[in-house]
């Protein structure tokens, strides 16, 4: 049986990873991820986790080292944030092209400049097209659960892709929350040993990362896209298995009071909890408000999203990053393209908010609803606005 | 060999046939070819050691020969052969 | 000096017969860099895993869907061969300890060109060496970014003309002295640093084997003549490397636990560097004054090295 306990989420993530029989980790410190690096080092130093902890000199080398280790067939882990993730950027599509099931926690933090250490999603968004499975978590329990689930998804024979788990920096990583930590026996039962598709070992010499010209490159890209799209089914299956075993059920898209909702809000990550309070307050006032929380960012769950929002009159997509000079928030443009061909679809509004750690209290979410509801002429639909920015 | 479709690609584009580059014959690049004069050869093996292609082999009689499928005609073997047992001649 | 004098008559018998880099690779005709890579693979043998940086040797050996490699080999990016190798080393170590793979000892090797090693991958290499991984890193130094069209690197020698530091009316080409990479690695305090050149195959192989026998990090700096980039005839690739050594432009030595030893192949008296310069198009524009200045530097540097070899002597190796 799992154990109920309270602990800082970042440390709990390290504990959870420690239960996964990892062989190797290479983690470079960066706020607000550092406590994962430190606590995992502690676990290794105390012999509680039997793994090689490589104290790399940069995030570029962290990702390079886990690619190398995963190539040998070692279960390999890393974690980073913001500038560190940007520094890894070059290697992310290589890891996925090589089909290496690395898992990585991202303590989401705003990207410079200016330098800022607080939470938003501007670090993960530029990695969107790297070919990784990308999951967002809402609370500490989910951060722990996904840290374990990620290995099973990544290493599934039909997947073999790297996975990143997005955990809002400070907002989640530095919270002390109560949660249930699975036991070692439970994790052993849930997570089978890693069976790699090929390994760097003289027992069977292979070449990985060969050079491909135009005669093969498009086929390779197509194969990668199919692999990522097909992983959705496995994600659902593994979530279900987890639910059966631990009683905590996860869906690709989580809904709250959406059945009869006329106005729906969509969030990703920790803001979901505050937004949910806003829904309750709005419902108390008789407003048919609902909430959709997007858990799986890549592969994008088009069908699941469509099914839950298509009957609403208005949809408020919230974004914690912006595509400068572009269509607004990245989630917004994704949702818009998902709904483009639908005959029945809501008007879609977009608020860019909570950037660089700016606090977003319940009242702000209510404010967004009120503004959208007041827009009877539909003038604000299909465009984006910065929320709460001083004019 | 027919090019593979996307479905036929090995997972992660791993190449699992060691040395398969030898399917490609670099001999066609050559404009000169080395010719051995075994009378002068002292079987030192220098030509074998210095060939960048690794295409010079020792025969059963102890003399050396290049595999013309791969020899690029660089002339290193001829230049390094101290007893001058190898001559480069124009391909024609 | 004749070739045979400093070369064993029965070389083939001393060298691993197996070609672990197959023919069919796409290196230019007469490439001494690929010759060095071929000899390295022979010296290290089959129980080796190689992580390669982007560059000539990567492109020419791994044309998908084929490979010239007969040992496990991986390429990830330009600047990270050393970090990839350190991950491989950690992975194999963990798996071996846990009995998840067979128990043979595997040597992990990082390889890259001078650009990959001395410029863009400098930090990754420094990190990997400092961390003490059980690995060899080999820098194949052809003194420029050849794969991308002969651009200068920090390994390009003073006065050489490259496509980004070309000789011109008001420029001699490269305006800086070659970075002394082996010395930087010596400063890392690693157990073994050596310079090699494939023109000296037995010295080359002995040093590779030495590096292989060391449990810990070692660094090999390999002088690799590139006929294409240096504008010299392909048949001279091996003799040009020999001239670099004989003129002291690239001295062969090794440093074991901080103790220096000049290779026995080093001549007592150096040849003038003009002998080495004259066969290469990249130096053709240099006048006598410039050559004198470079000669002075080469002599000074070689004397410094001799002093180190005198005062920081290797024990019985
Ligand atoms: C991050 C990055 N920057 C630049 C390049 C382009 N590039 C590829 S190889 C190379 C030069 C390689 O030079 P070197 O390491 O000396 O190897 P060589 O080809 O000379 O053997 C460059 C500039 C790249 N692939 N990646
Ligand atoms: S180098 Fe010349 S002498 Fe030596 S083995 Fe080759 S052909 Fe014979
Ligand atoms: S000419 Fe060059 S490629 Fe041909 S056998 Fe001689 S050394 Fe090898
Ligand atoms: S450019 Fe130079 S180093 Fe590159 S393959 Fe050609 S000869 Fe070799
Ligand atoms: Mg180079």
mmCIF file of N, CA and C in Angstrom, chain A residues 21-24 50-52 54-58 60-62 64-70 72-75 87 90-91 94 98 199-213 215-216 220, chain C residues 46-49 58-59 62-67 69-80 83-84 86-88 90-95 97-98 100-102 104 106 123-124 127-128 130-131 133:
data_model
loop_
_atom_site.group_PDB
_atom_site.id
_atom_site.type_symbol
_atom_site.label_atom_id
_atom_site.label_comp_id
_atom_site.label_asym_id
_atom_site.label_seq_id
_atom_site.Cartn_x
_atom_site.Cartn_y
_atom_site.Cartn_z
ATOM 1 N N UNK A 21 13.203 2.431 -10.443
ATOM 2 C CA UNK A 21 14.371 1.646 -10.853
ATOM 3 C C UNK A 21 15.148 2.297 -11.981
ATOM 4 N N UNK A 22 15.364 3.587 -11.868
ATOM 5 C CA UNK A 22 16.142 4.239 -12.916
ATOM 6 C C UNK A 22 17.590 3.750 -12.843
ATOM 7 N N UNK A 23 18.249 3.749 -13.988
ATOM 8 C CA UNK A 23 19.654 3.346 -14.032
ATOM 9 C C UNK A 23 20.565 4.568 -14.023
ATOM 10 N N UNK A 24 20.024 5.662 -14.545
ATOM 11 C CA UNK A 24 20.888 6.817 -14.737
ATOM 12 C C UNK A 24 20.077 8.098 -14.705
ATOM 13 N N UNK A 50 19.647 3.011 -6.792
ATOM 14 C CA UNK A 50 20.852 2.439 -7.380
ATOM 15 C C UNK A 50 20.971 2.917 -8.827
ATOM 16 N N UNK A 51 21.554 4.094 -8.998
ATOM 17 C CA UNK A 51 21.667 4.670 -10.337
ATOM 18 C C UNK A 51 22.933 5.507 -10.422
ATOM 19 N N UNK A 52 23.387 5.723 -11.646
ATOM 20 C CA UNK A 52 24.498 6.647 -11.869
ATOM 21 C C UNK A 52 23.918 8.053 -11.960
ATOM 22 N N UNK A 54 24.911 11.588 -13.028
ATOM 23 C CA UNK A 54 25.998 12.281 -13.726
ATOM 24 C C UNK A 54 25.850 13.791 -13.500
ATOM 25 N N UNK A 55 26.833 14.359 -12.847
ATOM 26 C CA UNK A 55 26.773 15.788 -12.506
ATOM 27 C C UNK A 55 27.299 16.618 -13.677
ATOM 28 N N UNK A 56 26.490 16.658 -14.716
ATOM 29 C CA UNK A 56 26.851 17.354 -15.947
ATOM 30 C C UNK A 56 27.131 18.841 -15.720
ATOM 31 N N UNK A 57 27.807 19.438 -16.679
ATOM 32 C CA UNK A 57 28.187 20.844 -16.553
ATOM 33 C C UNK A 57 27.189 21.777 -17.227
ATOM 34 N N UNK A 58 26.102 21.227 -17.787
ATOM 35 C CA UNK A 58 25.094 22.081 -18.432
ATOM 36 C C UNK A 58 23.873 21.235 -18.767
ATOM 37 N N UNK A 60 22.627 21.187 -21.734
ATOM 38 C CA UNK A 60 22.898 20.589 -23.043
ATOM 39 C C UNK A 60 23.551 19.224 -22.845
ATOM 40 N N UNK A 61 24.467 19.189 -21.900
ATOM 41 C CA UNK A 61 25.124 17.921 -21.612
ATOM 42 C C UNK A 61 24.211 16.976 -20.848
ATOM 43 N N UNK A 62 23.290 17.520 -20.059
ATOM 44 C CA UNK A 62 22.342 16.653 -19.348
ATOM 45 C C UNK A 62 21.535 15.861 -20.377
ATOM 46 N N UNK A 64 22.276 15.410 -23.524
ATOM 47 C CA UNK A 64 23.195 14.572 -24.305
ATOM 48 C C UNK A 64 23.511 13.289 -23.551
ATOM 49 N N UNK A 65 23.759 13.426 -22.272
ATOM 50 C CA UNK A 65 24.124 12.257 -21.469
ATOM 51 C C UNK A 65 22.952 11.285 -21.331
ATOM 52 N N UNK A 66 21.739 11.803 -21.142
ATOM 53 C CA UNK A 66 20.614 10.855 -21.040
ATOM 54 C C UNK A 66 20.335 10.207 -22.397
ATOM 55 N N UNK A 67 20.609 10.923 -23.466
ATOM 56 C CA UNK A 67 20.469 10.302 -24.793
ATOM 57 C C UNK A 67 21.474 9.154 -24.915
ATOM 58 N N UNK A 68 22.708 9.413 -24.534
ATOM 59 C CA UNK A 68 23.738 8.369 -24.590
ATOM 60 C C UNK A 68 23.370 7.178 -23.723
ATOM 61 N N UNK A 69 22.935 7.470 -22.503
ATOM 62 C CA UNK A 69 22.613 6.392 -21.566
ATOM 63 C C UNK A 69 21.391 5.618 -22.031
ATOM 64 N N UNK A 70 20.372 6.326 -22.487
ATOM 65 C CA UNK A 70 19.174 5.649 -22.962
ATOM 66 C C UNK A 70 19.526 4.779 -24.180
ATOM 67 N N UNK A 72 22.093 3.068 -24.484
ATOM 68 C CA UNK A 72 22.661 1.796 -24.015
ATOM 69 C C UNK A 72 21.582 0.882 -23.441
ATOM 70 N N UNK A 73 20.383 1.421 -23.287
ATOM 71 C CA UNK A 73 19.303 0.626 -22.705
ATOM 72 C C UNK A 73 19.092 0.922 -21.230
ATOM 73 N N UNK A 74 19.710 1.992 -20.760
ATOM 74 C CA UNK A 74 19.535 2.363 -19.353
ATOM 75 C C UNK A 74 18.292 3.239 -19.207
ATOM 76 N N UNK A 75 17.520 3.007 -18.164
ATOM 77 C CA UNK A 75 16.366 3.881 -17.895
ATOM 78 C C UNK A 75 16.923 5.212 -17.390
ATOM 79 N N UNK A 87 18.195 25.622 -23.516
ATOM 80 C CA UNK A 87 19.551 25.175 -23.824
ATOM 81 C C UNK A 87 19.541 23.739 -24.367
ATOM 82 N N UNK A 90 18.025 22.035 -28.860
ATOM 83 C CA UNK A 90 18.618 21.407 -30.040
ATOM 84 C C UNK A 90 18.487 19.878 -30.013
ATOM 85 N N UNK A 91 18.549 19.330 -28.800
ATOM 86 C CA UNK A 91 18.645 17.875 -28.688
ATOM 87 C C UNK A 91 17.297 17.189 -28.578
ATOM 88 N N UNK A 94 16.136 15.308 -31.538
ATOM 89 C CA UNK A 94 17.052 14.192 -31.822
ATOM 90 C C UNK A 94 16.677 13.011 -30.931
ATOM 91 N N UNK A 98 15.438 9.473 -32.411
ATOM 92 C CA UNK A 98 16.146 8.235 -32.090
ATOM 93 C C UNK A 98 15.259 7.271 -31.313
ATOM 94 N N UNK A 199 20.419 -1.334 -28.627
ATOM 95 C CA UNK A 199 21.319 -0.792 -27.611
ATOM 96 C C UNK A 199 22.722 -0.606 -28.175
ATOM 97 N N UNK A 200 23.405 0.340 -27.585
ATOM 98 C CA UNK A 200 24.805 0.569 -27.932
ATOM 99 C C UNK A 200 25.649 -0.379 -27.089
ATOM 100 N N UNK A 201 25.915 -1.531 -27.656
ATOM 101 C CA UNK A 201 26.731 -2.507 -26.947
ATOM 102 C C UNK A 201 27.383 -3.418 -27.975
ATOM 103 N N UNK A 202 28.652 -3.795 -27.724
ATOM 104 C CA UNK A 202 29.353 -4.627 -28.708
ATOM 105 C C UNK A 202 28.714 -6.002 -28.947
ATOM 106 N N UNK A 203 27.831 -6.427 -28.054
ATOM 107 C CA UNK A 203 27.170 -7.721 -28.275
ATOM 108 C C UNK A 203 26.428 -7.715 -29.610
ATOM 109 N N UNK A 204 25.922 -6.571 -29.999
ATOM 110 C CA UNK A 204 25.272 -6.433 -31.306
ATOM 111 C C UNK A 204 25.502 -5.003 -31.788
ATOM 112 N N UNK A 205 26.545 -4.824 -32.590
ATOM 113 C CA UNK A 205 26.892 -3.446 -32.959
ATOM 114 C C UNK A 205 25.842 -2.805 -33.874
ATOM 115 N N UNK A 206 25.363 -1.648 -33.481
ATOM 116 C CA UNK A 206 24.428 -0.896 -34.325
ATOM 117 C C UNK A 206 24.940 0.540 -34.473
ATOM 118 N N UNK A 207 24.409 1.195 -35.475
ATOM 119 C CA UNK A 207 24.682 2.618 -35.653
ATOM 120 C C UNK A 207 23.416 3.386 -35.340
ATOM 121 N N UNK A 208 23.531 4.381 -34.474
ATOM 122 C CA UNK A 208 22.386 5.232 -34.157
ATOM 123 C C UNK A 208 22.704 6.664 -34.583
ATOM 124 N N UNK A 209 21.706 7.355 -35.022
ATOM 125 C CA UNK A 209 21.905 8.756 -35.391
ATOM 126 C C UNK A 209 22.628 8.918 -36.705
ATOM 127 N N UNK A 210 22.344 8.007 -37.647
ATOM 128 C CA UNK A 210 22.981 8.098 -38.970
ATOM 129 C C UNK A 210 22.498 9.339 -39.715
ATOM 130 N N UNK A 211 23.245 9.687 -40.708
ATOM 131 C CA UNK A 211 23.018 10.894 -41.509
ATOM 132 C C UNK A 211 22.033 10.569 -42.639
ATOM 133 N N UNK A 212 20.950 11.318 -42.762
ATOM 134 C CA UNK A 212 19.961 10.996 -43.799
ATOM 135 C C UNK A 212 19.781 12.163 -44.760
ATOM 136 N N UNK A 213 19.751 11.846 -46.005
ATOM 137 C CA UNK A 213 19.577 12.858 -47.046
ATOM 138 C C UNK A 213 18.112 12.894 -47.488
ATOM 139 N N UNK A 215 16.595 11.539 -49.735
ATOM 140 C CA UNK A 215 15.971 10.283 -50.165
ATOM 141 C C UNK A 215 15.244 9.592 -49.027
ATOM 142 N N UNK A 216 15.599 9.905 -47.783
ATOM 143 C CA UNK A 216 14.947 9.264 -46.637
ATOM 144 C C UNK A 216 14.301 10.225 -45.651
ATOM 145 N N UNK A 220 11.282 9.529 -42.758
ATOM 146 C CA UNK A 220 11.640 9.494 -41.337
ATOM 147 C C UNK A 220 10.725 10.437 -40.543
ATOM 148 N N UNK C 46 36.926 -4.521 -30.831
ATOM 149 C CA UNK C 46 35.473 -4.633 -30.930
ATOM 150 C C UNK C 46 34.694 -4.213 -29.690
ATOM 151 N N UNK C 47 35.339 -4.306 -28.535
ATOM 152 C CA UNK C 47 34.598 -3.974 -27.311
ATOM 153 C C UNK C 47 34.664 -2.475 -27.020
ATOM 154 N N UNK C 48 34.179 -1.747 -27.983
ATOM 155 C CA UNK C 48 34.257 -0.294 -27.954
ATOM 156 C C UNK C 48 32.889 0.259 -28.331
ATOM 157 N N UNK C 49 32.483 1.351 -27.715
ATOM 158 C CA UNK C 49 31.298 2.084 -28.169
ATOM 159 C C UNK C 49 31.745 3.514 -28.451
ATOM 160 N N UNK C 58 31.657 11.875 -39.347
ATOM 161 C CA UNK C 58 30.296 11.413 -39.073
ATOM 162 C C UNK C 58 29.536 11.249 -40.384
ATOM 163 N N UNK C 59 29.603 12.286 -41.213
ATOM 164 C CA UNK C 59 28.857 12.281 -42.469
ATOM 165 C C UNK C 59 29.325 11.140 -43.379
ATOM 166 N N UNK C 62 28.223 7.372 -42.079
ATOM 167 C CA UNK C 62 26.904 6.921 -41.603
ATOM 168 C C UNK C 62 25.776 7.331 -42.544
ATOM 169 N N UNK C 63 25.938 7.069 -43.806
ATOM 170 C CA UNK C 63 24.917 7.465 -44.776
ATOM 171 C C UNK C 63 23.723 6.512 -44.676
ATOM 172 N N UNK C 64 22.655 6.966 -44.020
ATOM 173 C CA UNK C 64 21.467 6.131 -43.833
ATOM 174 C C UNK C 64 20.934 5.652 -45.190
ATOM 175 N N UNK C 65 20.522 4.416 -45.358
ATOM 176 C CA UNK C 65 20.354 3.372 -44.331
ATOM 177 C C UNK C 65 21.568 2.456 -44.155
ATOM 178 N N UNK C 66 22.747 2.958 -44.454
ATOM 179 C CA UNK C 66 23.922 2.103 -44.268
ATOM 180 C C UNK C 66 24.857 2.719 -43.237
ATOM 181 N N UNK C 67 25.863 1.957 -42.847
ATOM 182 C CA UNK C 67 26.888 2.464 -41.948
ATOM 183 C C UNK C 67 28.216 1.805 -42.291
ATOM 184 N N UNK C 69 30.372 1.544 -39.909
ATOM 185 C CA UNK C 69 30.862 1.101 -38.597
ATOM 186 C C UNK C 69 30.547 -0.356 -38.313
ATOM 187 N N UNK C 70 31.525 -1.024 -37.720
ATOM 188 C CA UNK C 70 31.309 -2.399 -37.269
ATOM 189 C C UNK C 70 31.416 -2.476 -35.751
ATOM 190 N N UNK C 71 31.597 -1.318 -35.128
ATOM 191 C CA UNK C 71 31.469 -1.235 -33.670
ATOM 192 C C UNK C 71 30.251 -0.355 -33.400
ATOM 193 N N UNK C 72 29.655 -0.505 -32.212
ATOM 194 C CA UNK C 72 28.503 0.353 -31.891
ATOM 195 C C UNK C 72 28.923 1.823 -31.970
ATOM 196 N N UNK C 73 28.088 2.596 -32.595
ATOM 197 C CA UNK C 73 28.462 3.993 -32.891
ATOM 198 C C UNK C 73 27.207 4.839 -32.858
ATOM 199 N N UNK C 74 27.324 6.039 -32.304
ATOM 200 C CA UNK C 74 26.164 6.933 -32.246
ATOM 201 C C UNK C 74 26.600 8.359 -32.534
ATOM 202 N N UNK C 75 25.751 9.048 -33.240
ATOM 203 C CA UNK C 75 25.955 10.478 -33.456
ATOM 204 C C UNK C 75 24.721 11.210 -32.947
ATOM 205 N N UNK C 76 24.926 12.280 -32.207
ATOM 206 C CA UNK C 76 23.785 13.060 -31.722
ATOM 207 C C UNK C 76 23.832 14.490 -32.249
ATOM 208 N N UNK C 77 24.908 15.210 -31.985
ATOM 209 C CA UNK C 77 25.005 16.592 -32.474
ATOM 210 C C UNK C 77 26.471 16.982 -32.587
ATOM 211 N N UNK C 78 26.698 18.259 -32.833
ATOM 212 C CA UNK C 78 28.044 18.746 -33.132
ATOM 213 C C UNK C 78 28.901 18.901 -31.871
ATOM 214 N N UNK C 79 28.287 19.473 -30.827
ATOM 215 C CA UNK C 79 29.078 19.936 -29.691
ATOM 216 C C UNK C 79 29.042 19.028 -28.472
ATOM 217 N N UNK C 80 28.479 17.823 -28.616
ATOM 218 C CA UNK C 80 28.219 17.068 -27.389
ATOM 219 C C UNK C 80 28.742 15.636 -27.383
ATOM 220 N N UNK C 83 29.715 14.574 -23.943
ATOM 221 C CA UNK C 83 28.622 14.345 -22.980
ATOM 222 C C UNK C 83 27.840 13.092 -23.331
ATOM 223 N N UNK C 84 27.656 12.850 -24.623
ATOM 224 C CA UNK C 84 26.973 11.613 -25.018
ATOM 225 C C UNK C 84 27.803 10.422 -24.545
ATOM 226 N N UNK C 86 29.817 10.347 -22.060
ATOM 227 C CA UNK C 86 29.757 10.190 -20.603
ATOM 228 C C UNK C 86 28.445 9.531 -20.183
ATOM 229 N N UNK C 87 27.376 9.819 -20.925
ATOM 230 C CA UNK C 87 26.105 9.145 -20.636
ATOM 231 C C UNK C 87 26.180 7.656 -20.962
ATOM 232 N N UNK C 88 26.833 7.343 -22.059
ATOM 233 C CA UNK C 88 26.992 5.933 -22.441
ATOM 234 C C UNK C 88 27.797 5.199 -21.370
ATOM 235 N N UNK C 90 28.080 5.988 -18.248
ATOM 236 C CA UNK C 90 27.260 5.837 -17.034
ATOM 237 C C UNK C 90 26.221 4.738 -17.232
ATOM 238 N N UNK C 91 25.611 4.718 -18.427
ATOM 239 C CA UNK C 91 24.579 3.714 -18.711
ATOM 240 C C UNK C 91 25.144 2.304 -18.648
ATOM 241 N N UNK C 92 26.257 2.110 -19.329
ATOM 242 C CA UNK C 92 26.848 0.770 -19.361
ATOM 243 C C UNK C 92 27.305 0.346 -17.964
ATOM 244 N N UNK C 93 27.849 1.303 -17.239
ATOM 245 C CA UNK C 93 28.311 1.006 -15.873
ATOM 246 C C UNK C 93 27.142 0.528 -15.002
ATOM 247 N N UNK C 94 26.030 1.260 -15.083
ATOM 248 C CA UNK C 94 24.872 0.902 -14.266
ATOM 249 C C UNK C 94 24.307 -0.457 -14.678
ATOM 250 N N UNK C 95 24.174 -0.662 -15.988
ATOM 251 C CA UNK C 95 23.564 -1.905 -16.465
ATOM 252 C C UNK C 95 24.451 -3.111 -16.149
ATOM 253 N N UNK C 97 26.606 -3.299 -13.647
ATOM 254 C CA UNK C 97 26.551 -3.510 -12.197
ATOM 255 C C UNK C 97 25.286 -4.263 -11.800
ATOM 256 N N UNK C 98 24.190 -3.956 -12.477
ATOM 257 C CA UNK C 98 22.922 -4.599 -12.137
ATOM 258 C C UNK C 98 22.732 -5.930 -12.867
ATOM 259 N N UNK C 100 22.303 -6.398 -16.007
ATOM 260 C CA UNK C 100 21.313 -6.349 -17.083
ATOM 261 C C UNK C 100 21.953 -6.547 -18.453
ATOM 262 N N UNK C 101 23.275 -6.435 -18.542
ATOM 263 C CA UNK C 101 23.982 -6.729 -19.797
ATOM 264 C C UNK C 101 25.147 -7.644 -19.466
ATOM 265 N N UNK C 102 25.775 -8.197 -20.505
ATOM 266 C CA UNK C 102 26.879 -9.110 -20.192
ATOM 267 C C UNK C 102 28.033 -8.334 -19.562
ATOM 268 N N UNK C 104 31.204 -8.016 -19.948
ATOM 269 C CA UNK C 104 32.485 -7.637 -20.574
ATOM 270 C C UNK C 104 32.795 -6.163 -20.321
ATOM 271 N N UNK C 106 33.743 -2.652 -21.561
ATOM 272 C CA UNK C 106 33.548 -1.923 -22.811
ATOM 273 C C UNK C 106 34.201 -0.555 -22.683
ATOM 274 N N UNK C 123 33.315 22.957 -23.771
ATOM 275 C CA UNK C 123 32.732 22.849 -22.430
ATOM 276 C C UNK C 123 32.317 21.411 -22.107
ATOM 277 N N UNK C 124 31.693 20.778 -23.092
ATOM 278 C CA UNK C 124 31.237 19.400 -22.868
ATOM 279 C C UNK C 124 32.434 18.493 -22.601
ATOM 280 N N UNK C 127 33.882 19.201 -19.133
ATOM 281 C CA UNK C 127 33.020 18.602 -18.112
ATOM 282 C C UNK C 127 33.234 17.105 -18.005
ATOM 283 N N UNK C 128 33.262 16.441 -19.140
ATOM 284 C CA UNK C 128 33.391 14.980 -19.138
ATOM 285 C C UNK C 128 34.737 14.556 -18.562
ATOM 286 N N UNK C 130 36.690 16.325 -16.499
ATOM 287 C CA UNK C 130 36.741 16.698 -15.083
ATOM 288 C C UNK C 130 35.960 15.718 -14.216
ATOM 289 N N UNK C 131 34.870 15.194 -14.758
ATOM 290 C CA UNK C 131 34.054 14.252 -13.979
ATOM 291 C C UNK C 131 34.709 12.881 -13.850
ATOM 292 N N UNK C 133 35.038 10.351 -16.094
ATOM 293 C CA UNK C 133 34.460 9.161 -16.736
ATOM 294 C C UNK C 133 35.551 8.247 -17.281
#
